[in-house]
Coordinates of C-alpha atoms and ligand atoms in Angstrom, one line a residue:
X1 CA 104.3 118.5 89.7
X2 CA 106.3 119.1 92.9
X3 CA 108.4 122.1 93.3
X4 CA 111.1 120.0 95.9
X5 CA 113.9 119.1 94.4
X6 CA 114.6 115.5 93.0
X7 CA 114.6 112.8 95.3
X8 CA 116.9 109.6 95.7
X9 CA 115.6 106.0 96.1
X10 CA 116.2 102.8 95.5
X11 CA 113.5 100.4 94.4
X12 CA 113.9 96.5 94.7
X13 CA 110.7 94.7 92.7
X14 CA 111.1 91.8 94.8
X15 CA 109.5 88.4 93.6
X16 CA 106.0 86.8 92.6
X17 CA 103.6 89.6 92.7
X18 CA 106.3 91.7 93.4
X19 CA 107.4 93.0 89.6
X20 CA 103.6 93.1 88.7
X21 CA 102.7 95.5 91.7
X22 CA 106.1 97.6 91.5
X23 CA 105.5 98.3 88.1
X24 CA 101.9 99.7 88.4
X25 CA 103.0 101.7 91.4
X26 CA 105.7 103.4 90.3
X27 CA 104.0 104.0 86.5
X28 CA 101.3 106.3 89.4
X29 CA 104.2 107.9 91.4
X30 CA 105.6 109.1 87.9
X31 CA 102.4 110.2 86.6
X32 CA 101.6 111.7 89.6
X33 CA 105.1 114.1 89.0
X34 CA 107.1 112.9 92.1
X35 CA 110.1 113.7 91.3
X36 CA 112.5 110.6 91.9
X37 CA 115.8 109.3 90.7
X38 CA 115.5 105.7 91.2
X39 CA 118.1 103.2 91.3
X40 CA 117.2 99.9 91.3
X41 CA 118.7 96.9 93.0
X42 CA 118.1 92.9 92.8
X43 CA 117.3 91.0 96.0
X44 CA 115.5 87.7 96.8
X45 CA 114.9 85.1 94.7
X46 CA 117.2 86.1 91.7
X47 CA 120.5 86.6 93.8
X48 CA 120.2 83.4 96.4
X49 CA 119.6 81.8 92.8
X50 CA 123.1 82.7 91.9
X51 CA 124.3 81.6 95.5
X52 CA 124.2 84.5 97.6
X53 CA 122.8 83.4 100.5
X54 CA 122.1 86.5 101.8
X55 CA 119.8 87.6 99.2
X56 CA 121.4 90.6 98.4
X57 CA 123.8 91.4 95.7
X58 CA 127.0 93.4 96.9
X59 CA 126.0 96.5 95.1
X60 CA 122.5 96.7 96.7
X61 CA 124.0 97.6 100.3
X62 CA 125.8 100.9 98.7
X63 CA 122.7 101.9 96.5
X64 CA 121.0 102.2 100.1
X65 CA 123.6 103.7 101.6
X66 CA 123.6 106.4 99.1
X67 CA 119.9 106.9 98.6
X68 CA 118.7 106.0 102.6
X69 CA 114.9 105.3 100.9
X70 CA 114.0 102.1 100.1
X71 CA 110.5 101.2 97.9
X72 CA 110.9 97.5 97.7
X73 CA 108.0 95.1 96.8
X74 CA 107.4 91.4 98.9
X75 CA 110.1 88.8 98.8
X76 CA 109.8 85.0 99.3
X77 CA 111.5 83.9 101.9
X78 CA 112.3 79.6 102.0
X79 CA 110.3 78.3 104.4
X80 CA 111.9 75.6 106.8
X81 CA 115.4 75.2 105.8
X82 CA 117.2 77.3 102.9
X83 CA 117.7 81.1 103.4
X84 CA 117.2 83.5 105.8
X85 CA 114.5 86.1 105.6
X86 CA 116.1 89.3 102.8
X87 CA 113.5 91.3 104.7
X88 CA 114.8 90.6 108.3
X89 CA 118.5 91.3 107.2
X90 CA 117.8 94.3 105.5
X91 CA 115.9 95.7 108.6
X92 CA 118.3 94.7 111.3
X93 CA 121.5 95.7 109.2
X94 CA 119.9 99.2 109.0
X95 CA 118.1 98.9 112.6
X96 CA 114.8 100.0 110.8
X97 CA 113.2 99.3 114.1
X98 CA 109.8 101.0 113.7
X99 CA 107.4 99.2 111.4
X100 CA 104.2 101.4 110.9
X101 CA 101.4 99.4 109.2
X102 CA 98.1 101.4 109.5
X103 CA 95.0 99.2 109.0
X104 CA 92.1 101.4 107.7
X105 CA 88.4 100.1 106.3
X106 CA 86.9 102.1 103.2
X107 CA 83.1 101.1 103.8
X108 CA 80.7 100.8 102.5
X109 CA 83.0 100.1 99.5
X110 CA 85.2 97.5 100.4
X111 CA 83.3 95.1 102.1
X112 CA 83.6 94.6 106.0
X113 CA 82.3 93.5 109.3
X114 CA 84.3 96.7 110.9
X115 CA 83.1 99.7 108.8
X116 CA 84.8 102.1 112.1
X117 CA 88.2 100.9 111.6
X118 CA 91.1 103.2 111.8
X119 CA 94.4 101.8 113.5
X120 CA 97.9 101.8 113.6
X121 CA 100.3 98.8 114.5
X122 CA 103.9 99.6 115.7
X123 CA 105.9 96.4 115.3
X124 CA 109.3 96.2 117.1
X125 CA 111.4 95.2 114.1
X126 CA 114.5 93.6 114.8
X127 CA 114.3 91.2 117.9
X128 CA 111.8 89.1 119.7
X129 CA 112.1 85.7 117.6
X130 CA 113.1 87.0 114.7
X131 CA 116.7 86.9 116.0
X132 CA 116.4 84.1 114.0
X133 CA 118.8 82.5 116.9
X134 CA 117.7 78.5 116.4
X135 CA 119.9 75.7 117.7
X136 CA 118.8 71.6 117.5
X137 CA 120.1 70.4 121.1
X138 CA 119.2 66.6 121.6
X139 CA 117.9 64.6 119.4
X140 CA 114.2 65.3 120.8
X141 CA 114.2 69.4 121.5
X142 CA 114.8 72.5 118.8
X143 CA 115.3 76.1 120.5
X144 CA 114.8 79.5 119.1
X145 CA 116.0 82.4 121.5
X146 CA 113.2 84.6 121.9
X147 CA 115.1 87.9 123.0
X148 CA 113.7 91.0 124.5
X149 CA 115.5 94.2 125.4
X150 CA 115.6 97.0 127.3
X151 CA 116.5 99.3 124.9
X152 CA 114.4 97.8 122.1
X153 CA 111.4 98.2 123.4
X154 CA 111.6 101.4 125.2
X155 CA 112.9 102.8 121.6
X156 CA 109.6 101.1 119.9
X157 CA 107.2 102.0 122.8
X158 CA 108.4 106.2 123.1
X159 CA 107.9 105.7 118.7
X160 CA 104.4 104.6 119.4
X161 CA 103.4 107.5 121.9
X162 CA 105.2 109.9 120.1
X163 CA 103.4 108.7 116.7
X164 CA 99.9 109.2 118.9
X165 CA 101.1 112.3 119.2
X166 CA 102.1 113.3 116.5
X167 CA 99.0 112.4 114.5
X168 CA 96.5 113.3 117.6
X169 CA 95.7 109.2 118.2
X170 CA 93.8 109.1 121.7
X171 CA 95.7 105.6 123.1
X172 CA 98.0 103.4 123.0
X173 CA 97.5 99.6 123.7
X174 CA 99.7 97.0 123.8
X175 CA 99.7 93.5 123.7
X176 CA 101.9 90.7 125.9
X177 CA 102.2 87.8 127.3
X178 CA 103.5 88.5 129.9
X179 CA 101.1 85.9 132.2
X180 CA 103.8 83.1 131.3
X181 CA 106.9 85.0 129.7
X182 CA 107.2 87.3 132.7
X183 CA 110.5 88.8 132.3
X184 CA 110.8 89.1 128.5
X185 CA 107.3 89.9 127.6
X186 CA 107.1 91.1 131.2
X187 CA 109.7 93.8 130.4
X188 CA 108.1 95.5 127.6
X189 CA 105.1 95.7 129.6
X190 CA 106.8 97.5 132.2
X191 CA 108.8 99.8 129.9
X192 CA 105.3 100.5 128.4
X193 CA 103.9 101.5 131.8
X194 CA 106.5 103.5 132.2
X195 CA 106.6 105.3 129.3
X196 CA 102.8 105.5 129.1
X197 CA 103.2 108.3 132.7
X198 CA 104.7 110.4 130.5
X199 CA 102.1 110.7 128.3
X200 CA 99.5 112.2 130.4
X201 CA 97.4 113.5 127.0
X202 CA 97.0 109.4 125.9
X203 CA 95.1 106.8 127.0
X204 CA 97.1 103.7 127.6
X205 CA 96.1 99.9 128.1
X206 CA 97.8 96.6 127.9
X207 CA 96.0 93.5 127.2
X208 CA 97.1 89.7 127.6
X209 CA 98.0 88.7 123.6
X210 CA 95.1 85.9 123.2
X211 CA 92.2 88.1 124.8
X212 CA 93.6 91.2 122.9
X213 CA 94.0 89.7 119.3
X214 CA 90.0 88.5 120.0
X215 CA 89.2 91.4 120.5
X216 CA 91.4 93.1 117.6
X217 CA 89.6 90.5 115.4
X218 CA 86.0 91.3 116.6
X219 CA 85.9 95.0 117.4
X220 CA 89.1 96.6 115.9
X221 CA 87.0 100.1 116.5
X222 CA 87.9 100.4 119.8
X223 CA 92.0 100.1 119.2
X224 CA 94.0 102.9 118.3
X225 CA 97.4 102.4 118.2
X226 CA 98.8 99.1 118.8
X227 CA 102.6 98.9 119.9
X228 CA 103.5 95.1 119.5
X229 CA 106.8 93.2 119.8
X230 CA 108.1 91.4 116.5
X231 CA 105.9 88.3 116.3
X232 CA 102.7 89.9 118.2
X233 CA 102.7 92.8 115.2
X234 CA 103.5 90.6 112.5
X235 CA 100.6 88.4 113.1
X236 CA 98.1 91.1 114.1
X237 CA 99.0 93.7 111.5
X238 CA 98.2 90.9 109.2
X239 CA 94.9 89.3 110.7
X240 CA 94.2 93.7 110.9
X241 CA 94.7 94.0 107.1
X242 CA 92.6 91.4 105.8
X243 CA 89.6 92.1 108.4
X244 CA 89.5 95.8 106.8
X245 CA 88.4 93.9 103.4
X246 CA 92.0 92.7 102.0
X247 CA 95.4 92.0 103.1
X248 CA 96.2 94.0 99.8
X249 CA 95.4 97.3 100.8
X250 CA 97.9 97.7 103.6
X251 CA 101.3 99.7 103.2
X252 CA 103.9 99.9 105.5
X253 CA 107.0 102.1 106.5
X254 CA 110.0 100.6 108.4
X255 CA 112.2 103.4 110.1
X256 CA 115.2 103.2 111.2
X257 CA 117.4 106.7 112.3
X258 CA 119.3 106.9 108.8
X259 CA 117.7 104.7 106.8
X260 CA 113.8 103.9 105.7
X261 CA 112.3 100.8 103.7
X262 CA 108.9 101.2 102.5
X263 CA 106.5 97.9 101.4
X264 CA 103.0 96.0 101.6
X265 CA 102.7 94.3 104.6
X266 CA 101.3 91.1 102.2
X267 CA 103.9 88.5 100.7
X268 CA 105.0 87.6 97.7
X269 CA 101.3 85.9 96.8
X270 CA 103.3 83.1 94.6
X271 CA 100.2 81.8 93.3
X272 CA 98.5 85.0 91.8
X273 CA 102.2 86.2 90.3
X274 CA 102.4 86.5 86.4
X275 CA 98.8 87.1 86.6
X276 CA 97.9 90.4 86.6
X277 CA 95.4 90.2 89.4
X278 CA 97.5 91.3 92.7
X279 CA 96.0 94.4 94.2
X280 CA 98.8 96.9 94.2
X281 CA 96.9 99.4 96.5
X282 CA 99.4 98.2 99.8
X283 CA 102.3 99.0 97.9
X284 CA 101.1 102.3 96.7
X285 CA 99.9 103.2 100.5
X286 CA 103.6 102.5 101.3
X287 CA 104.9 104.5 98.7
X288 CA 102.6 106.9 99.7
X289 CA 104.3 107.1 103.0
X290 CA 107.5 107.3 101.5
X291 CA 106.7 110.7 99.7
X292 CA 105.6 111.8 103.1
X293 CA 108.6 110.7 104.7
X294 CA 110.5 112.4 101.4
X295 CA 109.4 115.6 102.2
X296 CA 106.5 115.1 98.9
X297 CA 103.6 115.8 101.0
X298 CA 101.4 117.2 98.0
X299 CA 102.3 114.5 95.7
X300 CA 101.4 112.1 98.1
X301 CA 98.5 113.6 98.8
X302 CA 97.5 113.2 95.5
X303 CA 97.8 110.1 94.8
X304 CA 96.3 109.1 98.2
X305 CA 93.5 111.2 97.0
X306 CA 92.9 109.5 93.3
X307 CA 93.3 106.1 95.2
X308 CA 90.4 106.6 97.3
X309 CA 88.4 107.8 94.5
X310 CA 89.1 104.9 92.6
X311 CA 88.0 102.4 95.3
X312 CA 85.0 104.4 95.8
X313 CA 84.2 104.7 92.0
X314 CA 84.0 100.6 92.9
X315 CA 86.7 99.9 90.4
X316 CA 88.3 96.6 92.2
X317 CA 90.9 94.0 91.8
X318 CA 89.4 90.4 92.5
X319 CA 90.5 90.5 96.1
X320 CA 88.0 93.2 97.2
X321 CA 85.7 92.7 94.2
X322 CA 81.9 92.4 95.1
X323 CA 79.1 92.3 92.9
X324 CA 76.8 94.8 94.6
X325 CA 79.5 97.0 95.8
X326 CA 81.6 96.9 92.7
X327 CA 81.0 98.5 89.4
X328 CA 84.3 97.3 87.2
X329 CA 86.3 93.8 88.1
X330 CA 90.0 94.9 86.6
X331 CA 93.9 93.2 87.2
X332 CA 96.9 95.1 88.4
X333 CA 97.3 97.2 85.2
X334 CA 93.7 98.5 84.6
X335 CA 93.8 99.2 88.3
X336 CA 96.4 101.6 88.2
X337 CA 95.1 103.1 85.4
X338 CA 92.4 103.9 86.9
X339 CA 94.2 105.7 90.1
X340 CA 96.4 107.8 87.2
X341 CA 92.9 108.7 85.6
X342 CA 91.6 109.9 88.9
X343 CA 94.8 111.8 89.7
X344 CA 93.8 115.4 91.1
X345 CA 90.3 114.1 91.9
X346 CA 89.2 113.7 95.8
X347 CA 86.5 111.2 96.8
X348 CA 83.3 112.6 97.5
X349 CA 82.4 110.2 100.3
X350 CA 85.8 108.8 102.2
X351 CA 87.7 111.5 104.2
X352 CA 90.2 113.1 102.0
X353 CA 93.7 113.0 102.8
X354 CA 95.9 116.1 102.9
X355 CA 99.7 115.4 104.0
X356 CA 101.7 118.5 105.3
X357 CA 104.2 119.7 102.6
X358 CA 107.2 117.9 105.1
X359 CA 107.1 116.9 108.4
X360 CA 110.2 115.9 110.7
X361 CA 110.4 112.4 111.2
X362 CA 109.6 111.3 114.7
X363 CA 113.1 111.0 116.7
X364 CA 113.1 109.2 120.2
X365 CA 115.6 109.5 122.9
X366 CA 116.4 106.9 125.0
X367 CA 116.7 107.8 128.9
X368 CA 119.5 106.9 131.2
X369 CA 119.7 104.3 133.3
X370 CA 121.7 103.9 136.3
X371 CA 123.5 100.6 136.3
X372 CA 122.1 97.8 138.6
X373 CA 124.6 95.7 140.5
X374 CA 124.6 92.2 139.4
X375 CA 125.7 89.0 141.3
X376 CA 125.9 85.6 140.5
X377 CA 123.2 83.0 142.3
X378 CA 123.5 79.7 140.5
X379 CA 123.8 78.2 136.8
X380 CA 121.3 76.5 135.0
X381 CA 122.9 73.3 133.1
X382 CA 120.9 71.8 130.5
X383 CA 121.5 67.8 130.3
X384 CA 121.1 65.5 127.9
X385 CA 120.3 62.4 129.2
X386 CA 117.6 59.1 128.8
X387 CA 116.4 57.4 131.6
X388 CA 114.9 57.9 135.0
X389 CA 115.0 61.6 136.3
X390 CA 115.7 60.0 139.7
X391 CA 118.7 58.1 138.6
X392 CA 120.0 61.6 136.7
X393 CA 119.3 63.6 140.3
X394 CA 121.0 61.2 142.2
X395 CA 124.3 61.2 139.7
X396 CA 124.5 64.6 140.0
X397 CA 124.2 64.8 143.5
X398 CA 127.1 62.3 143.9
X399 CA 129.0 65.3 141.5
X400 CA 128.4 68.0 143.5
X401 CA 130.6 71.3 144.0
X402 CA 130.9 72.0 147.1
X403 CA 129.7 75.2 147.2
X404 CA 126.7 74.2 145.1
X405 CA 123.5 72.2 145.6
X406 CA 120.9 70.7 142.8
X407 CA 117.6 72.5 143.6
X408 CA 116.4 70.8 141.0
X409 CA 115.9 69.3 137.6
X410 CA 113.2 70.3 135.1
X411 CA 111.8 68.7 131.7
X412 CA 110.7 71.4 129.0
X413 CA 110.0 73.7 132.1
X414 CA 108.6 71.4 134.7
X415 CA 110.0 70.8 137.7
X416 CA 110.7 67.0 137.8
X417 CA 112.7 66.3 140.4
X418 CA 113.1 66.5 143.8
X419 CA 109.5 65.1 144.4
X420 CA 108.2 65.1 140.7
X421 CA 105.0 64.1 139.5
X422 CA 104.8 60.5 137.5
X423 CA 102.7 61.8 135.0
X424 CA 104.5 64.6 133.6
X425 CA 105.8 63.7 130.1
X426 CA 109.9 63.6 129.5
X427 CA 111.5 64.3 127.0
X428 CA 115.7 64.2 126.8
X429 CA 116.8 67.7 127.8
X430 CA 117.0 68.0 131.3
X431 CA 117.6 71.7 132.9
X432 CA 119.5 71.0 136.3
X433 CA 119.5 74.2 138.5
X434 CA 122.5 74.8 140.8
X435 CA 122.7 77.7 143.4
X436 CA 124.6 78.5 146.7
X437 CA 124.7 75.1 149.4
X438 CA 123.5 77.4 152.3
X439 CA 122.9 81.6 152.5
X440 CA 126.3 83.5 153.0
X441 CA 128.1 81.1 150.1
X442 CA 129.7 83.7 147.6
X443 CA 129.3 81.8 144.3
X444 CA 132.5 82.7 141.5
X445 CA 132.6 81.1 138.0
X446 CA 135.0 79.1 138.8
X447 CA 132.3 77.0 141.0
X448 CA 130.4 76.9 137.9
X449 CA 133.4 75.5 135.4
X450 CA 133.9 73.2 138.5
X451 CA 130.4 72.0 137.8
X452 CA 130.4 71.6 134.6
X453 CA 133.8 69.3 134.8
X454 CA 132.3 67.4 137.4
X455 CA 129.0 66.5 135.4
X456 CA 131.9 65.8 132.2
X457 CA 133.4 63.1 134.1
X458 CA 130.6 61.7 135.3
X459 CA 129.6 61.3 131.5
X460 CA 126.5 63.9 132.0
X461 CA 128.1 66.4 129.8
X462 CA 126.5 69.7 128.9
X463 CA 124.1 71.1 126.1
X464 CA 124.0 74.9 127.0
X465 CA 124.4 76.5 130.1
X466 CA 122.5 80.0 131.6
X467 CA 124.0 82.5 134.5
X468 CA 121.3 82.5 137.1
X469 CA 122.3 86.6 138.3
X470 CA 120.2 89.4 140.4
X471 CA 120.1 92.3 139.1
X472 CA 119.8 95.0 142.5
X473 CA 118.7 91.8 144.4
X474 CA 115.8 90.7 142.0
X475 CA 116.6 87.6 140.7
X476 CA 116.9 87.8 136.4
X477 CA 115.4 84.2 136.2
X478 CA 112.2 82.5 136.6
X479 CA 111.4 80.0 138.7
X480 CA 109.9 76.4 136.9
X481 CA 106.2 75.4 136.8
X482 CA 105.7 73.8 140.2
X483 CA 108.9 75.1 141.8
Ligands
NAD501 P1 101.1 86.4 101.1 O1 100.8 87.7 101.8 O2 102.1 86.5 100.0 O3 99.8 85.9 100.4 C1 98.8 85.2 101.0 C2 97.5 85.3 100.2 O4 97.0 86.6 100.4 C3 97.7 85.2 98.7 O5 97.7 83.9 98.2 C4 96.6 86.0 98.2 O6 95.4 85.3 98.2 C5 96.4 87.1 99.2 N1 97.2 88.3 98.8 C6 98.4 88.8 99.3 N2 98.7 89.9 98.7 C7 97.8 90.2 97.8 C8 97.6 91.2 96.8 N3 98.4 92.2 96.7 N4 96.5 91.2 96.1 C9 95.6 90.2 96.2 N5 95.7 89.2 97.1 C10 96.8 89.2 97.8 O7 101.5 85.4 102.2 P2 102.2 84.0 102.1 O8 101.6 83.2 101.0 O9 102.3 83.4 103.4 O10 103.7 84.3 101.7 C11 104.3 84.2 100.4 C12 105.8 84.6 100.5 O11 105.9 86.0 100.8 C13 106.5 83.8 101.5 O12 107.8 83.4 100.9 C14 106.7 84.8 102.6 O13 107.9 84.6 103.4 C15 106.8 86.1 101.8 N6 106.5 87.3 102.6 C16 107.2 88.4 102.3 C17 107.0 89.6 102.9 C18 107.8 90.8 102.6 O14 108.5 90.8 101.6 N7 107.7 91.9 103.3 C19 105.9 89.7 103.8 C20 105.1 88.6 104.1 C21 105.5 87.4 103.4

């Protein structure tokens, strides 16, 4: 039993496998004498049932507020249309932007190809895509914003070296794309350069996304820590978990500076809910972060401890069940049975686990910037429009400002016209680039309303429109394919 004193959470039991897995987890915790007063709140499917669309009910937000802990087990999120993601809302209303999902192999008794594998992947975990900022244009092209910031992922990438750290990891790799998105994926690879100087005792690497997740998926052994944006460490952590035996055994902590929300990193598994089959053992390695990050380092401990012994003693839900490695098939019940049996036991052949009594969490500080001078070089208008891209250049030209000149028109990114290839396939959503007529032209806004009129009354009116600015003289835009 632990001597701290009682500890506040809430618990959300989510949907599908979710009640199944909660249940089994926290019937360990209690066993185990972790000392919790739990509040429980309903999100997901339940409360968008009753026409909440945010998921959530009302009272839910102040049972966090109060408690700051979340335990809450996978929710199903609509795909397509419907409702937005419970999970994304509750992480970006409580900017829980760390997500921690180590990835760790138990061989010989789990099966796997990658017996040496011991990583963590830091996800950035409130923007990238998941902005969740989608808009249908013309009737041909769908956007979603795709946003990277400055701050967001120097806060994510001084977490991941400060984790290394902390838990004496040797590097830290990332992951980009930064070939093609060269100023949004192109930033966090810069702030990670930077960052990674001052971090002299860590190896540090950055490897182009598609190469890197080949590699992740073929010898994991040599990655460390991973620090991903959203999407990148969504994906990964996922195609991670399963190649260490089961996406079922992962757990994962998402920290924010108040506020921390503690999960599997698997879904909802619809079709395996009701069935008592679901491994619980990645919500209990999340919970088992949440003692740590409770300050119930020996409970944890513990239960870490029993679970190990229990996967070694080869007793196995069906998703890591083998014949030869297995001694006992048993469903989510029998499973955490066996874990409770096993409580004060350590394995005899995995490496134990011993959590420090409490540990501070990891704080980061941002550093200061000094403000970049920024001045206006253009506008890009997005058109839509069907017909010849010649016939659309030479409208516009004939509707020019006249402190502005087309430089040119591109189609989902390729430059069309002046001079464009015939081949190149068109869709309707034309992106017409205006900047200064000749060097020494200072461009205002009201040049760029006086474009947008002009391009009105010439029936070519706009879809969106994007500043074209420098930022200390380096322009804040890229140029198109073939530009
Ligand atoms: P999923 O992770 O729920 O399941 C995919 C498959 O993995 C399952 O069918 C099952 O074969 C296996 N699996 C997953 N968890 C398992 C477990 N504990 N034990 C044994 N096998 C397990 O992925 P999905 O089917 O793409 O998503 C289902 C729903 O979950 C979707 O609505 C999705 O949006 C949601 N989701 C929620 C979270 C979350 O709440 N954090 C995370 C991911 C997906």
């Amino acid at each position: 039993m632990s001597i701290a004193s009682k500890k506040h959470i809430t618990v959300a039991e989510g949907d599908g496998i979710g009640p199944e897995i909660m249940e089994a987890t926290l019937r360990i915790l209690a066993t185990a004498g972790a000392d919790l007063d739990i509040e429980r709140i309903t999100i997901g499917a339940n409360v968008f049932d009753q026409g909440i669309s945010s998921g959530i009910e009302p009272g839910a937000w102040d049972s966090l507020r109060r408690t700051k802990v979340l335990l809450k087990a996978p929710i199903t999120t609509p795909q397509g249309g419907g409702f937005k993601s419970v999970n994304v809302t509750i992480r970006k209303t409580f900017g829980l932007y760390a997500n921690i999902r180590p990835c760790i192999s138990y061989a010989p008794y789990i099966p796997t190809q990658h017996p040496g594998m011991d990583l963590v992947i830091i996800r950035e975990n409130e923007e990238d895509l998941y902005g969740g900022i989608e808009h249908r244009q013309t009737q041909d092209v769908f956007q979603t914003l795709k946003l990277i910031t400055r701050p967001g992922s120097e806060r994510i990438i001084r977490y991941a070296f400060e984790y290394a750290r902390r838990y004496h990891r040797r590097k830290v790799t990332s992951f980009t794309k930064d070939n093609i998105m060269k100023l949004s994926d192109g930033t966090f690879h810069k702030i990670f350069n930077e960052v990674a100087e001052e971090y002299p005792d860590i190896e540090s690497e950055h490897w182009i996304i598609d190469i890197g997740t080949a590699k992740l998926a073929t010898a994991p052994e040599q990655f460390d820590v991973l620090v991903l944006p959203n999407l990148y460490g969504d994906i990964l952590s996922d195609v991670a978990a399963e190649i260490t035996g089961s996406v079922g055994l992962a757990g994962s902590a998402n920290i924010g500076e108040e506020i921390a929300m503690f999960e599997a990193i698997h879904g909802s598994a619809p079709p395996l809910a009701g069935k008592n089959v679901a491994n619980p053992s990645g919500l209990l390695m999340g919970a088992v972060l949440m003692l740590v990050h409770l300050g119930l380092g020996s409970t944890a401990t513990s239960i870490h401890n029993a679970w190990l012994r229990t996967i070694e003693d080869g007793i196995h839900t069906p998703d890591i069940y083998t014949e030869n490695r297995s001694t006992k098939q048993v469903g989510t019940d029998a499973f955490a049975d066996a874990v409770i049996e096993r409580l004060g036991e350590t394995p005899q052949k995995l490496p134990s686990t011993l959590y420090p009594d409490s540990e501070e969490p990891i704080t980061v500080k941002l550093h200061d910037r000094p403000i970049e001078v920024k001045t206006l070089e253009g506008i890009d208008i997005f058109v839509e429009f069907r017909g010849e891209v010649d016939d659309l250049g030479h409208q516009i030209e004939a509707h020019l400002n006249p402190n502005l000149t087309l430089v040119m028109i591109s189609n989902r990114g390729q430059k069309v016209y002046p001079n464009g290839a015939a081949e190149t396939f068109c869709v309707d959503h034309w992106r017409c680039r205006f900047q200064a007529r000749e060097p020494g032209i200072v461009l205002s806004t009201a040049d760029l309303i006086d474009q947008l009129a002009r391009l009105n009354a010439a029936g070519l009116p706009f879809i969106k429109t994007e500043g074209l600015f420098a930022f200390d003289d380096i322009p804040g835009y890229s140029l198109s394919q073939g530009q």
